[in-house]
mmCIF file with all atom_site columns, C-alpha atoms in Angstrom:
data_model
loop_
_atom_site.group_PDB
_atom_site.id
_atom_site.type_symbol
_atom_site.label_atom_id
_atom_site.label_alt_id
_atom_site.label_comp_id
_atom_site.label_asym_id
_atom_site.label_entity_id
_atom_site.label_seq_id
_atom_site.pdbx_PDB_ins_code
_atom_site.Cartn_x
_atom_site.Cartn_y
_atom_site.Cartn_z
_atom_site.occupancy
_atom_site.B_iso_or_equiv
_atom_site.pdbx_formal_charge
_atom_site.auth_seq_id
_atom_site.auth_comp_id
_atom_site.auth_asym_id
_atom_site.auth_atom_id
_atom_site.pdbx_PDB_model_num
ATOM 1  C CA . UNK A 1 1  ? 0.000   0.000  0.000   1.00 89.00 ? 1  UNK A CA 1
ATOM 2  C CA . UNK A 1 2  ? 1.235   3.270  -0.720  1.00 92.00 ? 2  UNK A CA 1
ATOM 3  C CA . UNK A 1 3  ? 0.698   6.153  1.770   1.00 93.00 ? 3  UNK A CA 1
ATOM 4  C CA . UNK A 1 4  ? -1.361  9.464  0.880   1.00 93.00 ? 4  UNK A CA 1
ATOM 5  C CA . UNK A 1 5  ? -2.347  12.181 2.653   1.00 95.00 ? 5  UNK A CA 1
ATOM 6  C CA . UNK A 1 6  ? -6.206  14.092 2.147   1.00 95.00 ? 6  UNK A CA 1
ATOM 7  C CA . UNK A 1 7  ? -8.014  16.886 3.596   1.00 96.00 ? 7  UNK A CA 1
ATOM 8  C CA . UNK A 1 8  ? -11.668 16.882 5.346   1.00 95.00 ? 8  UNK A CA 1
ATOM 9  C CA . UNK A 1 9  ? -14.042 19.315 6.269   1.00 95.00 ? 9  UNK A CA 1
ATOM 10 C CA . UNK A 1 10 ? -14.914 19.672 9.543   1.00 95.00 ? 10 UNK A CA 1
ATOM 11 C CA . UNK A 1 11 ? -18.061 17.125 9.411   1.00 94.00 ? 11 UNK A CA 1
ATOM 12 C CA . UNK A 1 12 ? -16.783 14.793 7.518   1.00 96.00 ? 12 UNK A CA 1
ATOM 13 C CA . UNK A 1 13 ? -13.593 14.086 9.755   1.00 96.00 ? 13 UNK A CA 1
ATOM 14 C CA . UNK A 1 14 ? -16.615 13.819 12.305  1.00 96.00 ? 14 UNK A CA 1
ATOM 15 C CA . UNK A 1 15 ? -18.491 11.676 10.361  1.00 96.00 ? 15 UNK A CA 1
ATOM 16 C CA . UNK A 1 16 ? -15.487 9.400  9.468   1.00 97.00 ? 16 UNK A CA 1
ATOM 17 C CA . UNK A 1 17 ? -14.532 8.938  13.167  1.00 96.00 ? 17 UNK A CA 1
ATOM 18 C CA . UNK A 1 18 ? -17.697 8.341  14.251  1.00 96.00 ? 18 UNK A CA 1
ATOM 19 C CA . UNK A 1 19 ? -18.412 5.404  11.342  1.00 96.00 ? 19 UNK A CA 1
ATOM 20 C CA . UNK A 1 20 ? -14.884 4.267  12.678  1.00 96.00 ? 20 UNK A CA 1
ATOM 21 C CA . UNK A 1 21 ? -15.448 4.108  16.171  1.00 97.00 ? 21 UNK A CA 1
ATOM 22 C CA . UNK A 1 22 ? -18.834 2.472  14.982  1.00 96.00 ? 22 UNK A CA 1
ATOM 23 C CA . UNK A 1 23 ? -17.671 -0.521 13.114  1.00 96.00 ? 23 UNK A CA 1
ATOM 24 C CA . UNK A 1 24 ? -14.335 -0.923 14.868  1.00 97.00 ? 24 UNK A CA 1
ATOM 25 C CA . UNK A 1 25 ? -12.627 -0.586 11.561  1.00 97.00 ? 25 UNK A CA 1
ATOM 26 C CA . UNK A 1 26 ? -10.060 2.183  10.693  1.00 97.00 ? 26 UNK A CA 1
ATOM 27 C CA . UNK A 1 27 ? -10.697 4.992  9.441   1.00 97.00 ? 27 UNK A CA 1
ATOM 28 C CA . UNK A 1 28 ? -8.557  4.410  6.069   1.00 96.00 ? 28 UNK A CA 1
ATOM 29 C CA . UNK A 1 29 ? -10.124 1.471  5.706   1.00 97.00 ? 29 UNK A CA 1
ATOM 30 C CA . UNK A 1 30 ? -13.617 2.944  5.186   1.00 96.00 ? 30 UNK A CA 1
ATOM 31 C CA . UNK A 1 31 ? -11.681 6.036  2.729   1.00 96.00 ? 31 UNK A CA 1
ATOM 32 C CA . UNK A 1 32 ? -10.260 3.065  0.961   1.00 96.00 ? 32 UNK A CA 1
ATOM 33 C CA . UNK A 1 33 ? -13.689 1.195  0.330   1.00 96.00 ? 33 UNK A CA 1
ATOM 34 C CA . UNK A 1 34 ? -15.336 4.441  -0.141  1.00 94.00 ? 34 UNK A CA 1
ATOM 35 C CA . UNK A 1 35 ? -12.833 5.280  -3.229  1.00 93.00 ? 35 UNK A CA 1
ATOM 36 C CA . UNK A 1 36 ? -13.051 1.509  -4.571  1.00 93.00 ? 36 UNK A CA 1
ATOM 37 C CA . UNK A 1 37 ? -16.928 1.943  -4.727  1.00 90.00 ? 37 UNK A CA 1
ATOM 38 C CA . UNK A 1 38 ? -16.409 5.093  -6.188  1.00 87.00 ? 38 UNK A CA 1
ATOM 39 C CA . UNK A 1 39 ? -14.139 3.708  -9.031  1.00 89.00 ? 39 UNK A CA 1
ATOM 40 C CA . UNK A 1 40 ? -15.683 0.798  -9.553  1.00 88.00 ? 40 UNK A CA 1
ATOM 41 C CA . UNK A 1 41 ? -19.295 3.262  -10.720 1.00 82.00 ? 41 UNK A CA 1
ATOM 42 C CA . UNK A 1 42 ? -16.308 5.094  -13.412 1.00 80.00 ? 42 UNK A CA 1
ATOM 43 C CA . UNK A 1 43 ? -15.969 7.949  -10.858 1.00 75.00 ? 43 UNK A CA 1
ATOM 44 C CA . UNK A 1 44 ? -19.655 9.076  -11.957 1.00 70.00 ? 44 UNK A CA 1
ATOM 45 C CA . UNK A 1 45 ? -21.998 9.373  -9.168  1.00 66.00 ? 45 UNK A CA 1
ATOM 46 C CA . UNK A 1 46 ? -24.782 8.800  -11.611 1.00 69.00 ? 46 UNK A CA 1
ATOM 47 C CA . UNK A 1 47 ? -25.938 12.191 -11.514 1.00 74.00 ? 47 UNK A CA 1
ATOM 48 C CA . UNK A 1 48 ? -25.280 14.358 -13.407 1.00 74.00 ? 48 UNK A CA 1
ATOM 49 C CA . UNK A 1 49 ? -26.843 17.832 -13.327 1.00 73.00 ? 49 UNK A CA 1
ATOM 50 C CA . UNK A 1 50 ? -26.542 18.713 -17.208 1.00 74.00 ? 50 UNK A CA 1
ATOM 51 C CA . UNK A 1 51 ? -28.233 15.875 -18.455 1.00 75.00 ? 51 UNK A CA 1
ATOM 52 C CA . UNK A 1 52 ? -31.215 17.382 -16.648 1.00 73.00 ? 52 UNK A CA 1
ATOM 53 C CA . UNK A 1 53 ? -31.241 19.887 -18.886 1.00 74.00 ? 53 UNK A CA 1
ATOM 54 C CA . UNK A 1 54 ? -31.355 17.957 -22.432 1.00 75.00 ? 54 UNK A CA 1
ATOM 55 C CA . UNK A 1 55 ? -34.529 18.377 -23.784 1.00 75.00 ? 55 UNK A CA 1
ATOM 56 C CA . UNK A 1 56 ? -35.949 21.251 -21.132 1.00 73.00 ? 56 UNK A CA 1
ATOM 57 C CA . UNK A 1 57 ? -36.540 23.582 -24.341 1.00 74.00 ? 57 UNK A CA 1
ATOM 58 C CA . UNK A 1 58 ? -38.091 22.827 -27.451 1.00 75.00 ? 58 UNK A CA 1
ATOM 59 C CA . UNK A 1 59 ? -37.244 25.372 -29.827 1.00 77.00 ? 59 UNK A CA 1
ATOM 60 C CA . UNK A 1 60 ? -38.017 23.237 -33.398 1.00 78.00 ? 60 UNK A CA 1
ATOM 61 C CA . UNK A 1 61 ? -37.217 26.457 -35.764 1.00 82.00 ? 61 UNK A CA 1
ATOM 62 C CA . UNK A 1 62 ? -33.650 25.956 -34.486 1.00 81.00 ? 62 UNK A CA 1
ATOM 63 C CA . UNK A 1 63 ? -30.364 24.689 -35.855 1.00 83.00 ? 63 UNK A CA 1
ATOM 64 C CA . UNK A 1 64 ? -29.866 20.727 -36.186 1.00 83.00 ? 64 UNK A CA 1
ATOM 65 C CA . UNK A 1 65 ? -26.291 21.394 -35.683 1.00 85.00 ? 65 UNK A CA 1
ATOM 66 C CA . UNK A 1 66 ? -25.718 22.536 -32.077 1.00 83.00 ? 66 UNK A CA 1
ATOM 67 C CA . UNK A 1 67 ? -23.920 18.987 -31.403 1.00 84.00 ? 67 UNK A CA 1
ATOM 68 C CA . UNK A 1 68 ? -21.373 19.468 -34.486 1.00 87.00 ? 68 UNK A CA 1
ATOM 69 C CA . UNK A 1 69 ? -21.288 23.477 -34.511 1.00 87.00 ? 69 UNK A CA 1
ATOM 70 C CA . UNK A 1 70 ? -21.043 23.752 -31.272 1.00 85.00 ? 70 UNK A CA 1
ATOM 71 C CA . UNK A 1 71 ? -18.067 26.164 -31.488 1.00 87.00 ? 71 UNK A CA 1
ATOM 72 C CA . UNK A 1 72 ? -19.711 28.455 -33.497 1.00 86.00 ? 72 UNK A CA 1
ATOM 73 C CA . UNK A 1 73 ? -22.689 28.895 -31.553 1.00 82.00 ? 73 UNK A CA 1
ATOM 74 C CA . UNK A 1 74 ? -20.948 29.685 -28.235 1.00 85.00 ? 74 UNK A CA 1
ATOM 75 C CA . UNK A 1 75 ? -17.690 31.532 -29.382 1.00 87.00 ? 75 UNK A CA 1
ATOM 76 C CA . UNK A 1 76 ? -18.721 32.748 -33.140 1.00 87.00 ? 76 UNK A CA 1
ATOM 77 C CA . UNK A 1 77 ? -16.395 30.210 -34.793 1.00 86.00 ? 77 UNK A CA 1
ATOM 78 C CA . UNK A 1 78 ? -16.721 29.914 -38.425 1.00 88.00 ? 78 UNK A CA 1
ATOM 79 C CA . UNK A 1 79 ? -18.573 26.630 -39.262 1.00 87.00 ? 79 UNK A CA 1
ATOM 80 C CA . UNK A 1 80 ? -16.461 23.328 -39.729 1.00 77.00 ? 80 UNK A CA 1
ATOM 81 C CA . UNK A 1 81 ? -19.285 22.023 -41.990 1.00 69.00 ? 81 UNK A CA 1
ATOM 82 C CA . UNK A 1 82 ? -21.009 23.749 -44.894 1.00 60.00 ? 82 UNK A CA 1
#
């Protein structure tokens, strides 16, 4: 095992102690399952708050090429595709 060093808020260091003193188990140990879980998902917590947004407007008189042109449309980049 290699050695690294994090930092906590307040609460969580609380929280952490507490689930330690809990379960009799160290604290690492619960930081290490807690990042094995977390890389075992792909580091995506499932939620992401953008996706809530596809499909909020429906504006059908606009351009079918946001996705490609995407450049243009934010930073007035001539078009890739004509």
């Amino acid at each position: 095992m290699r050695r690294k060093q994090i930092y906590l808020d307040d609460a969580s260091e609380r929280a952490l102690k507490r689930l330690a003193a809990r379960t009799g188990r160290s604290e690492a140990f619960h930081i290490r399952e807690a990042l094995q879980r977390y890389l075992a998902s792909g580091g995506d917590s499932g939620d992401d708050p953008l996706e809530r947004l596809i499909g909020l407007v429906a504006d059908e008189g606009g351009p079918d090429d946001v996705a490609e042109e995407h450049d243009h449309y934010l930073y007035g980049a001539p078009k890739e595709r004509v």
